[in-house]
Structure formats: structure tokens, C-alpha cells
């Protein structure tokens, strides 16, 4: 029971951290997604730089449209991170209980993280697809969640699922690197700490730094798949069709389009923006998670104790 409560604590704190970081960085995420979704021959693209997306919103008096789809993105982010952290924590504890090991090796950690990511991707793919379409729609023309999900067939809601499953390697790499760095740092601090002292935890700055490092490594290794996924899920309204014609919503179609129009470097278009956004987002998420996990754990234990103490009273009455 205690392991389930600890998994719940990990999931809740991770989901809250994701919600906060997503909201703070959302305009940057919108600019990044619209920039990544466009594919054109050199010299003809609408967005030559990431800043062009921002200037378009300013010139058209659609600055607030940088937040289009924020509600859906927050819902997807909260549910996704809750499921991921709960599954990751639960699988780790199950593995340790079954094997009797005191710690998890790198290979096992990668497999457990990938398993948690796969379960999460399948369950949240419709929300992921909807948020991407809303972000990449023309400024001021984004549709609501229900209309976005129902405008095509049910299978359209799962556009990019194959790549999403492939990209489970991204958080798997990220959190494995983060956990390994965290364990090494805490082990060093624990050796210096006096016996009987309070548990050693990461500082907010340390959690931010190792979160940024771990996400940078994961993003560099998986970026071509990330760009293909954005293009598959992107909105196909009149404006995007005009500037991005004949881009099929299949992996082979997108790969051929990028290769033909942009060459090998096209698979890395927007890499700097992706690293900036994802590193800041993940670093903030992990920093917030580390700082509120202990408070969440105490709150859950207090709630459990309250329910345990009041249950006999309810039965006696």
C-alpha cells in the first residue's frame, strides 16, 4: 500500500510540475510547433526564423493566439505526466520487489521508462494530436477540443501514434540520465552528511541543471522523429495547405517531403528551438517536482491517516 501511495505522490508532483512549466513556456511552444510544421524549398518558406512566427502574431494583432490550445495542452500534459510518473514509479518498485535488487541498472531503467512511456502514449495520443493541431492552426482560427477531435475519422485522432511509441525512448533516456546523475549527487552528499540527519535532497538549482542536461541529451538523439511527428499531427487548414502542400500524414510521406525539399539538414530544422523549449520545460518540471514531492507525500499520508482514524468512528456510529 505504501508503495502505491509513493507512486501516487510521484505522479501528482510530476503532473503539477508539468502543468506549471507548460503554462509558462506555452507561447514559445506554439512558435516552435508552427516553425517545425512548415516544409518548403530554401528561399520560399514562410518562416525563415523562429522569431518570424512571433512577428506574424504581433503584426496581425493575434498575440493572444500564441496561447491557442493552452487548455488542451495543459490537460494532455497533466494527464500524460501523471500516467508516466505513476507508471514509471510503479514499475520500478515492482521490479525491485520481484528481483530483490537494491538499485536499478541503466538497462533496466531504460526498459521500465520505455514501458511507462508506451502506456502513456497510447492513452493520451488523441489529446496530443488535438493540441498539436490547435497550435499549428492559423492564428485566430483554432477550433475547440471536441471539434478538433471529431472533424476527421477516429483513426485521425491517433495520427503519429507510431512515432509517439518510438519517442518513448526520449523520456526513457531523459529520466534515466536524470536518475543516474541524481543518485550520484545524493550519494556524495549522503556520505558527507552526519548520521541521523534529515534526508538529503537536491537543491532547486541542482535539479534544474541536471534536468536540462538529461533533456538535452534525449532531444539530440531523437529530434528527427520529433520533427516528423509535429508535421504528421499539424493542422491542414487553408493557410498551412498553401504553404505546405502535398505533405502526407504518414511517416514515409513526411520523410520524403523533408528530404526532397530541405535535404538532410531539414530533419534538424528547429532543433535549437526544440532544445530551448524542452530543456527549460523539463528542467522546470523536474525542479518543481523535486521541491513539492515531499509536501505531496506528507499530504497523502495525512489524508490516509485521517481516513483510517475516521473509518472506525463511522462504523461505530
GROMACS .gro file of C-alpha atoms in nm:
model
  317
    1UNK     CA    1   0.000   0.000   0.000
    2UNK     CA    2   0.284   0.239   0.091
    3UNK     CA    3   0.447   0.179  -0.248
    4UNK     CA    4   0.120   0.270  -0.423
    5UNK     CA    5   0.099   0.589  -0.216
    6UNK     CA    6   0.457   0.677  -0.304
    7UNK     CA    7   0.383   0.617  -0.672
    8UNK     CA    8   0.078   0.842  -0.637
    9UNK     CA    9   0.294   1.109  -0.475
   10UNK     CA   10   0.548   1.090  -0.758
   11UNK     CA   11   0.274   1.107  -1.021
   12UNK     CA   12   0.093   1.402  -0.860
   13UNK     CA   13   0.406   1.611  -0.810
   14UNK     CA   14   0.524   1.534  -1.164
   15UNK     CA   15   0.187   1.630  -1.312
   16UNK     CA   16   0.177   1.959  -1.121
   17UNK     CA   17   0.531   2.041  -1.230
   18UNK     CA   18   0.436   1.969  -1.591
   19UNK     CA   19   0.126   2.190  -1.568
   20UNK     CA   20   0.325   2.488  -1.440
   21UNK     CA   21   0.612   2.454  -1.688
   22UNK     CA   22   0.376   2.405  -1.984
   23UNK     CA   23   0.181   2.721  -1.900
   24UNK     CA   24   0.492   2.936  -1.856
   25UNK     CA   25   0.654   2.827  -2.183
   26UNK     CA   26   0.344   2.787  -2.399
   27UNK     CA   27   0.398   3.085  -2.638
   28UNK     CA   28   0.747   2.952  -2.715
   29UNK     CA   29   0.597   2.606  -2.772
   30UNK     CA   30   0.342   2.747  -3.018
   31UNK     CA   31   0.610   2.931  -3.217
   32UNK     CA   32   0.827   2.619  -3.220
   33UNK     CA   33   0.546   2.393  -3.340
   34UNK     CA   34   0.439   2.625  -3.624
   35UNK     CA   35   0.802   2.666  -3.730
   36UNK     CA   36   0.865   2.290  -3.729
   37UNK     CA   37   0.543   2.212  -3.917
   38UNK     CA   38   0.640   2.408  -4.228
   39UNK     CA   39   0.843   2.242  -4.501
   40UNK     CA   40   0.943   2.431  -4.814
   41UNK     CA   41   1.232   2.464  -5.056
   42UNK     CA   42   1.503   2.703  -4.943
   43UNK     CA   43   1.416   3.067  -5.003
   44UNK     CA   44   1.041   3.003  -5.022
   45UNK     CA   45   0.950   2.918  -4.665
   46UNK     CA   46   0.711   3.143  -4.481
   47UNK     CA   47   0.906   3.121  -4.156
   48UNK     CA   48   1.279   3.163  -4.213
   49UNK     CA   49   1.344   3.201  -3.840
   50UNK     CA   50   1.158   3.112  -3.523
   51UNK     CA   51   1.109   3.481  -3.449
   52UNK     CA   52   0.907   3.516  -3.773
   53UNK     CA   53   0.620   3.329  -3.609
   54UNK     CA   54   0.617   3.574  -3.319
   55UNK     CA   55   0.627   3.875  -3.552
   56UNK     CA   56   0.337   3.735  -3.752
   57UNK     CA   57   0.127   3.715  -3.435
   58UNK     CA   58   0.222   4.072  -3.340
   59UNK     CA   59   0.160   4.224  -3.685
   60UNK     CA   60  -0.179   4.053  -3.719
   61UNK     CA   61  -0.285   4.159  -3.367
   62UNK     CA   62  -0.314   3.794  -3.269
   63UNK     CA   63  -0.068   3.783  -2.980
   64UNK     CA   64  -0.321   3.601  -2.762
   65UNK     CA   65  -0.338   3.333  -3.030
   66UNK     CA   66   0.005   3.224  -2.911
   67UNK     CA   67  -0.200   3.062  -2.632
   68UNK     CA   68  -0.443   2.883  -2.863
   69UNK     CA   69  -0.492   2.528  -2.741
   70UNK     CA   70  -0.345   2.601  -2.396
   71UNK     CA   71  -0.633   2.431  -2.214
   72UNK     CA   72  -0.598   2.115  -2.421
   73UNK     CA   73  -0.220   2.118  -2.387
   74UNK     CA   74  -0.245   2.156  -2.011
   75UNK     CA   75  -0.496   1.872  -1.990
   76UNK     CA   76  -0.277   1.650  -2.208
   77UNK     CA   77   0.036   1.749  -2.017
   78UNK     CA   78  -0.118   1.689  -1.673
   79UNK     CA   79  -0.273   1.352  -1.764
   80UNK     CA   80   0.036   1.244  -1.957
   81UNK     CA   81   0.285   1.324  -1.684
   82UNK     CA   82   0.062   1.177  -1.412
   83UNK     CA   83   0.033   0.849  -1.603
   84UNK     CA   84   0.403   0.848  -1.688
   85UNK     CA   85   0.535   0.918  -1.340
   86UNK     CA   86   0.285   0.679  -1.179
   87UNK     CA   87   0.373   0.401  -1.424
   88UNK     CA   88   0.747   0.468  -1.400
   89UNK     CA   89   0.744   0.469  -1.020
   90UNK     CA   90   0.516   0.165  -1.002
   91UNK     CA   91   0.724  -0.038  -1.249
   92UNK     CA   92   1.044   0.047  -1.062
   93UNK     CA   93   0.903  -0.071  -0.730
   94UNK     CA   94   0.760  -0.383  -0.888
   95UNK     CA   95   1.097  -0.460  -1.045
   96UNK     CA   96   1.281  -0.416  -0.715
   97UNK     CA   97   1.026  -0.631  -0.532
   98UNK     CA   98   1.048  -0.912  -0.788
   99UNK     CA   99   1.426  -0.914  -0.825
  100UNK     CA  100   1.521  -0.827  -0.468
  101UNK     CA  101   1.778  -0.580  -0.601
  102UNK     CA  102   1.865  -0.267  -0.406
  103UNK     CA  103   1.903  -0.047  -0.713
  104UNK     CA  104   1.812  -0.046  -1.082
  105UNK     CA  105   2.076  -0.065  -1.353
  106UNK     CA  106   2.081   0.156  -1.660
  107UNK     CA  107   1.939  -0.105  -1.898
  108UNK     CA  108   1.652  -0.199  -1.666
  109UNK     CA  109   1.582   0.169  -1.604
  110UNK     CA  110   1.556   0.235  -1.978
  111UNK     CA  111   1.317  -0.057  -2.028
  112UNK     CA  112   1.095   0.046  -1.736
  113UNK     CA  113   1.084   0.409  -1.852
  114UNK     CA  114   1.002   0.300  -2.207
  115UNK     CA  115   0.721   0.073  -2.080
  116UNK     CA  116   0.571   0.359  -1.880
  117UNK     CA  117   0.604   0.589  -2.181
  118UNK     CA  118   0.435   0.342  -2.414
  119UNK     CA  119   0.132   0.303  -2.186
  120UNK     CA  120   0.111   0.680  -2.154
  121UNK     CA  121   0.142   0.743  -2.531
  122UNK     CA  122  -0.142   0.506  -2.621
  123UNK     CA  123  -0.381   0.652  -2.362
  124UNK     CA  124  -0.312   1.021  -2.432
  125UNK     CA  125  -0.249   1.023  -2.810
  126UNK     CA  126  -0.586   1.187  -2.903
  127UNK     CA  127  -0.513   1.479  -2.668
  128UNK     CA  128  -0.159   1.507  -2.804
  129UNK     CA  129  -0.285   1.515  -3.164
  130UNK     CA  130  -0.556   1.771  -3.084
  131UNK     CA  131  -0.315   2.006  -2.903
  132UNK     CA  132  -0.070   1.993  -3.196
  133UNK     CA  133  -0.343   2.075  -3.450
  134UNK     CA  134  -0.470   2.363  -3.238
  135UNK     CA  135  -0.120   2.508  -3.201
  136UNK     CA  136  -0.036   2.485  -3.571
  137UNK     CA  137  -0.368   2.627  -3.693
  138UNK     CA  138  -0.365   2.974  -3.845
  139UNK     CA  139  -0.364   3.244  -3.577
  140UNK     CA  140  -0.717   3.314  -3.461
  141UNK     CA  141  -0.864   3.008  -3.638
  142UNK     CA  142  -0.801   2.738  -3.381
  143UNK     CA  143  -1.101   2.515  -3.306
  144UNK     CA  144  -1.216   2.370  -2.976
  145UNK     CA  145  -1.107   2.033  -2.843
  146UNK     CA  146  -1.426   1.845  -2.931
  147UNK     CA  147  -1.447   1.993  -3.283
  148UNK     CA  148  -1.079   1.923  -3.344
  149UNK     CA  149  -1.114   1.560  -3.243
  150UNK     CA  150  -1.436   1.498  -3.436
  151UNK     CA  151  -1.359   1.675  -3.765
  152UNK     CA  152  -1.196   1.362  -3.905
  153UNK     CA  153  -1.223   0.989  -3.851
  154UNK     CA  154  -1.148   0.831  -3.516
  155UNK     CA  155  -0.819   0.698  -3.652
  156UNK     CA  156  -0.711   1.056  -3.729
  157UNK     CA  157  -0.706   1.123  -3.355
  158UNK     CA  158  -0.421   0.873  -3.333
  159UNK     CA  159  -0.208   1.038  -3.602
  160UNK     CA  160   0.156   0.995  -3.512
  161UNK     CA  161   0.100   0.712  -3.262
  162UNK     CA  162   0.376   0.504  -3.418
  163UNK     CA  163   0.629   0.785  -3.377
  164UNK     CA  164   0.495   0.858  -3.029
  165UNK     CA  165   0.574   0.500  -2.932
  166UNK     CA  166   0.918   0.537  -3.088
  167UNK     CA  167   0.968   0.859  -2.893
  168UNK     CA  168   0.911   0.680  -2.563
  169UNK     CA  169   1.287   0.646  -2.584
  170UNK     CA  170   1.310   1.024  -2.529
  171UNK     CA  171   1.175   1.038  -2.172
  172UNK     CA  172   1.332   0.697  -2.109
  173UNK     CA  173   1.675   0.843  -2.189
  174UNK     CA  174   1.595   1.168  -2.008
  175UNK     CA  175   1.480   1.022  -1.678
  176UNK     CA  176   1.744   0.750  -1.680
  177UNK     CA  177   2.019   1.011  -1.717
  178UNK     CA  178   1.845   1.229  -1.455
  179UNK     CA  179   1.813   0.943  -1.205
  180UNK     CA  180   2.174   0.834  -1.252
  181UNK     CA  181   2.304   1.189  -1.204
  182UNK     CA  182   2.070   1.240  -0.908
  183UNK     CA  183   2.182   0.918  -0.737
  184UNK     CA  184   2.548   1.005  -0.781
  185UNK     CA  185   2.499   1.355  -0.641
  186UNK     CA  186   2.286   1.239  -0.347
  187UNK     CA  187   2.529   0.957  -0.268
  188UNK     CA  188   2.809   1.210  -0.244
  189UNK     CA  189   2.603   1.438  -0.021
  190UNK     CA  190   2.487   1.147   0.196
  191UNK     CA  191   2.846   1.040   0.260
  192UNK     CA  192   2.925   1.390   0.385
  193UNK     CA  193   2.608   1.422   0.595
  194UNK     CA  194   2.601   1.319   0.960
  195UNK     CA  195   2.418   1.004   1.063
  196UNK     CA  196   2.066   1.067   1.188
  197UNK     CA  197   2.036   1.393   0.999
  198UNK     CA  198   1.739   1.476   0.777
  199UNK     CA  199   1.718   1.307   0.434
  200UNK     CA  200   1.939   1.461   0.167
  201UNK     CA  201   1.752   1.621  -0.125
  202UNK     CA  202   1.853   1.804  -0.439
  203UNK     CA  203   1.859   2.181  -0.436
  204UNK     CA  204   1.632   2.357  -0.686
  205UNK     CA  205   1.934   2.477  -0.886
  206UNK     CA  206   2.093   2.130  -0.900
  207UNK     CA  207   1.765   1.971  -1.009
  208UNK     CA  208   1.730   2.238  -1.279
  209UNK     CA  209   2.083   2.181  -1.413
  210UNK     CA  210   2.072   1.802  -1.428
  211UNK     CA  211   1.720   1.822  -1.571
  212UNK     CA  212   1.849   2.045  -1.850
  213UNK     CA  213   2.144   1.815  -1.918
  214UNK     CA  214   1.931   1.500  -1.930
  215UNK     CA  215   1.673   1.654  -2.165
  216UNK     CA  216   1.938   1.796  -2.397
  217UNK     CA  217   2.089   1.451  -2.445
  218UNK     CA  218   1.748   1.291  -2.509
  219UNK     CA  219   1.643   1.564  -2.755
  220UNK     CA  220   1.962   1.547  -2.961
  221UNK     CA  221   1.923   1.172  -3.004
  222UNK     CA  222   1.556   1.174  -3.104
  223UNK     CA  223   1.500   1.506  -3.284
  224UNK     CA  224   1.440   1.381  -3.643
  225UNK     CA  225   1.148   1.172  -3.514
  226UNK     CA  226   1.018   1.471  -3.316
  227UNK     CA  227   1.001   1.690  -3.627
  228UNK     CA  228   0.828   1.418  -3.829
  229UNK     CA  229   0.569   1.379  -3.555
  230UNK     CA  230   0.491   1.753  -3.549
  231UNK     CA  231   0.440   1.755  -3.925
  232UNK     CA  232   0.214   1.448  -3.915
  233UNK     CA  233  -0.007   1.600  -3.646
  234UNK     CA  234  -0.006   1.957  -3.778
  235UNK     CA  235  -0.330   2.128  -3.878
  236UNK     CA  236  -0.416   2.117  -4.251
  237UNK     CA  237  -0.624   2.431  -4.280
  238UNK     CA  238  -0.623   2.658  -4.584
  239UNK     CA  239  -0.318   2.855  -4.478
  240UNK     CA  240  -0.096   2.561  -4.395
  241UNK     CA  241  -0.203   2.378  -4.710
  242UNK     CA  242  -0.099   2.675  -4.920
  243UNK     CA  243   0.246   2.692  -4.767
  244UNK     CA  244   0.294   2.318  -4.705
  245UNK     CA  245   0.136   2.131  -4.997
  246UNK     CA  246   0.125   1.756  -5.051
  247UNK     CA  247   0.256   1.660  -4.707
  248UNK     CA  248   0.101   1.324  -4.628
  249UNK     CA  249   0.021   1.228  -4.272
  250UNK     CA  250   0.241   0.920  -4.285
  251UNK     CA  251   0.599   0.870  -4.176
  252UNK     CA  252   0.727   0.779  -4.528
  253UNK     CA  253   0.540   1.074  -4.683
  254UNK     CA  254   0.682   1.323  -4.434
  255UNK     CA  255   1.034   1.182  -4.460
  256UNK     CA  256   1.026   1.203  -4.842
  257UNK     CA  257   0.890   1.559  -4.829
  258UNK     CA  258   1.162   1.679  -4.592
  259UNK     CA  259   1.437   1.503  -4.788
  260UNK     CA  260   1.318   1.637  -5.125
  261UNK     CA  261   1.261   1.998  -5.021
  262UNK     CA  262   1.515   2.058  -4.743
  263UNK     CA  263   1.774   1.783  -4.757
  264UNK     CA  264   1.935   1.610  -4.462
  265UNK     CA  265   1.953   1.931  -4.258
  266UNK     CA  266   1.575   1.956  -4.281
  267UNK     CA  267   1.542   1.675  -4.028
  268UNK     CA  268   1.704   1.907  -3.776
  269UNK     CA  269   1.508   2.224  -3.860
  270UNK     CA  270   1.404   2.389  -3.537
  271UNK     CA  271   1.646   2.186  -3.324
  272UNK     CA  272   1.764   2.493  -3.132
  273UNK     CA  273   1.406   2.596  -3.057
  274UNK     CA  274   1.320   2.241  -2.954
  275UNK     CA  275   1.615   2.219  -2.717
  276UNK     CA  276   1.542   2.563  -2.570
  277UNK     CA  277   1.176   2.481  -2.509
  278UNK     CA  278   1.209   2.121  -2.395
  279UNK     CA  279   1.515   2.180  -2.179
  280UNK     CA  280   1.353   2.473  -2.000
  281UNK     CA  281   1.024   2.283  -1.967
  282UNK     CA  282   1.179   1.962  -1.839
  283UNK     CA  283   1.420   2.140  -1.609
  284UNK     CA  284   1.134   2.342  -1.458
  285UNK     CA  285   0.919   2.029  -1.433
  286UNK     CA  286   1.184   1.827  -1.252
  287UNK     CA  287   1.282   2.119  -1.029
  288UNK     CA  288   0.921   2.177  -0.923
  289UNK     CA  289   0.863   1.802  -0.883
  290UNK     CA  290   1.167   1.763  -0.657
  291UNK     CA  291   1.058   2.053  -0.437
  292UNK     CA  292   0.693   1.950  -0.394
  293UNK     CA  293   0.731   1.571  -0.377
  294UNK     CA  294   0.796   1.570  -0.003
  295UNK     CA  295   0.499   1.803   0.061
  296UNK     CA  296   0.275   1.589  -0.158
  297UNK     CA  297   0.389   1.275   0.025
  298UNK     CA  298   0.312   1.431   0.365
  299UNK     CA  299  -0.032   1.545   0.244
  300UNK     CA  300  -0.117   1.199   0.110
  301UNK     CA  301  -0.006   1.033   0.434
  302UNK     CA  302  -0.206   1.282   0.639
  303UNK     CA  303  -0.514   1.216   0.426
  304UNK     CA  304  -0.469   0.841   0.461
  305UNK     CA  305  -0.427   0.868   0.838
  306UNK     CA  306  -0.736   1.087   0.866
  307UNK     CA  307  -0.943   0.838   0.667
  308UNK     CA  308  -0.803   0.548   0.872
  309UNK     CA  309  -0.889   0.717   1.202
  310UNK     CA  310  -1.238   0.826   1.098
  311UNK     CA  311  -1.335   0.491   0.946
  312UNK     CA  312  -1.384   0.312   1.282
  313UNK     CA  313  -1.589   0.605   1.408
  314UNK     CA  314  -1.816   0.587   1.108
  315UNK     CA  315  -1.863   0.213   1.157
  316UNK     CA  316  -1.939   0.252   1.531
  317UNK     CA  317  -2.194   0.527   1.464
   0.00000   0.00000   0.00000
